C-alpha positions as a Python dict, from the first residue, in 0.01 Angstrom:
ca = {
    (1, 'W'): (0, 0, 0),
    (2, 'E'): (316, 16, 212),
    (3, 'L'): (425, -62, 563),
    (4, 'P'): (570, 227, 764),
    (5, 'P'): (950, 243, 732),
    (6, 'R'): (1014, 128, 1090),
    (7, 'T'): (784, -170, 1044),
    (8, 'G'): (965, -264, 723),
    (9, 'A'): (1299, -238, 902),
    (10, 'F'): (1166, -455, 1184),
    (11, 'A'): (1054, -714, 933),
    (12, 'Q'): (1384, -705, 746),
    (13, 'T'): (1602, -747, 1051),
    (14, 'H'): (1394, -986, 1259),
    (15, 'L'): (1104, -1150, 1085),
    (16, 'D'): (1298, -1272, 784),
    (17, 'Q'): (1563, -1425, 1010),
    (18, 'G'): (1303, -1654, 1164),
    (19, 'L'): (1359, -1524, 1516),
    (20, 'T'): (1122, -1611, 1799),
    (21, 'N'): (946, -1347, 2007),
    (22, 'N'): (1197, -1411, 2285),
    (23, 'Q'): (1494, -1362, 2052),
    (24, 'I'): (1345, -1042, 1909),
    (25, 'A'): (1270, -915, 2261),
    (26, 'Q'): (1628, -977, 2373),
    (27, 'R'): (1771, -791, 2073),
    (28, 'L'): (1537, -491, 2111),
    (29, 'F'): (1521, -481, 2491),
    (30, 'I'): (1144, -520, 2488),
    (31, 'S'): (916, -786, 2633),
    (32, 'P'): (834, -1098, 2433),
    (33, 'S'): (467, -997, 2436),
    (34, 'T'): (555, -660, 2281),
    (35, 'A'): (751, -839, 2011),
    (36, 'G'): (446, -1057, 1951),
    (37, 'V'): (227, -750, 1916),
    (38, 'H'): (463, -610, 1651),
    (39, 'I'): (452, -940, 1461),
    (40, 'S'): (73, -949, 1489),
    (41, 'H'): (48, -597, 1343),
    (42, 'I'): (273, -695, 1054),
    (43, 'L'): (62, -1003, 981),
    (44, 'T'): (-255, -792, 986),
    (45, 'K'): (-113, -515, 767),
    (46, 'T'): (23, -760, 512),
    (47, 'D'): (-289, -980, 521),
    (48, 'T'): (-76, -1287, 590),
    (49, 'R'): (-120, -1569, 840),
    (50, 'T'): (234, -1678, 920),
    (51, 'R'): (573, -1518, 971),
    (52, 'Q'): (699, -1699, 663),
    (53, 'E'): (415, -1558, 451),
    (54, 'A'): (483, -1210, 588),
    (55, 'A'): (855, -1243, 511),
    (56, 'Q'): (770, -1354, 157),
    (57, 'W'): (532, -1057, 123),
    (58, 'G'): (817, -830, 235),
    (59, 'R'): (1054, -975, -24),
    (60, 'E'): (794, -940, -299),
    (61, 'H'): (734, -576, -205),
    (62, 'G'): (1102, -481, -173),
    (63, 'L'): (1103, -448, 207),
    (64, 'I'): (1319, -752, 269),
    (65, 'Y'): (1611, -853, 56),
    (66, 'H'): (1870, -1123, 81),
    (67, 'R'): (2206, -1032, 228),
    (68, 'G'): (2434, -880, -31),
    (69, 'A'): (2149, -777, -261),
    (70, 'P'): (2040, -413, -264),
    (71, 'P'): (1678, -324, -190),
    (72, 'R'): (1454, -273, -490),
    (73, 'S'): (1373, 89, -573),
}
Protein backbone atom coordinates (compact mmCIF):
# COMPACT_ATOMS: atom_id res chain seq x y z
CA TRP A 1 0.00 0.00 0.00
CA GLU A 2 1.37 3.42 -0.96
CA LEU A 3 0.53 7.05 -0.43
CA PRO A 4 -0.06 9.12 -3.57
CA PRO A 5 3.15 10.84 -4.72
CA ARG A 6 2.00 14.33 -3.73
CA THR A 7 1.07 13.12 -0.25
CA GLY A 8 4.49 11.50 0.12
CA ALA A 9 6.16 14.72 -0.98
CA PHE A 10 4.06 16.67 1.52
CA ALA A 11 5.12 14.31 4.26
CA GLN A 12 8.76 14.47 3.28
CA THR A 13 8.97 18.23 3.15
CA HIS A 14 6.72 19.20 6.05
CA LEU A 15 5.69 16.42 8.36
CA ASP A 16 9.17 15.06 8.98
CA GLN A 17 10.44 18.56 9.79
CA GLY A 18 8.03 18.78 12.71
CA LEU A 19 6.28 21.87 11.36
CA THR A 20 3.04 23.11 12.88
CA ASN A 21 -0.12 23.59 10.83
CA ASN A 22 0.55 27.33 10.83
CA GLN A 23 4.10 26.87 9.54
CA ILE A 24 2.93 24.47 6.82
CA ALA A 25 0.12 26.87 5.86
CA GLN A 26 2.55 29.77 5.53
CA ARG A 27 4.90 27.76 3.31
CA LEU A 28 2.12 26.46 1.03
CA PHE A 29 -0.09 29.57 1.05
CA ILE A 30 -3.03 27.60 2.42
CA SER A 31 -5.05 27.97 5.60
CA PRO A 32 -3.91 26.26 8.80
CA SER A 33 -7.13 24.21 8.80
CA THR A 34 -6.36 22.94 5.28
CA ALA A 35 -2.89 21.94 6.44
CA GLY A 36 -4.53 20.11 9.34
CA VAL A 37 -6.82 18.26 6.95
CA HIS A 38 -3.80 17.10 4.94
CA ILE A 39 -2.10 15.87 8.12
CA SER A 40 -5.30 14.13 9.21
CA HIS A 41 -5.51 12.31 5.86
CA ILE A 42 -1.90 11.19 6.16
CA LEU A 43 -2.50 9.86 9.67
CA THR A 44 -5.58 7.97 8.48
CA LYS A 45 -3.89 6.51 5.39
CA THR A 46 -0.84 5.40 7.36
CA ASP A 47 -2.90 4.12 10.31
CA THR A 48 -0.85 6.22 12.71
CA ARG A 49 -1.91 8.46 15.59
CA THR A 50 0.77 11.14 15.72
CA ARG A 51 2.86 13.14 13.29
CA GLN A 52 5.97 11.44 14.66
CA GLU A 53 4.50 7.99 14.01
CA ALA A 54 3.51 9.05 10.49
CA ALA A 55 7.01 10.40 9.82
CA GLN A 56 8.49 7.13 11.05
CA TRP A 57 6.07 5.21 8.82
CA GLY A 58 7.24 7.35 5.89
CA ARG A 59 10.90 6.61 6.62
CA GLU A 60 10.20 2.88 6.92
CA HIS A 61 8.37 2.89 3.58
CA GLY A 62 10.95 4.97 1.70
CA LEU A 63 8.83 8.12 1.45
CA ILE A 64 10.93 10.18 3.82
CA TYR A 65 14.69 10.05 3.99
CA HIS A 66 17.26 11.97 5.91
CA ARG A 67 18.98 14.86 4.18
CA GLY A 68 21.87 13.69 2.06
CA ALA A 69 20.58 10.12 1.79
CA PRO A 70 18.87 9.05 -1.44
CA PRO A 71 15.34 7.65 -1.33
CA ARG A 72 15.04 3.89 -1.28
CA SER A 73 14.00 2.30 -4.57
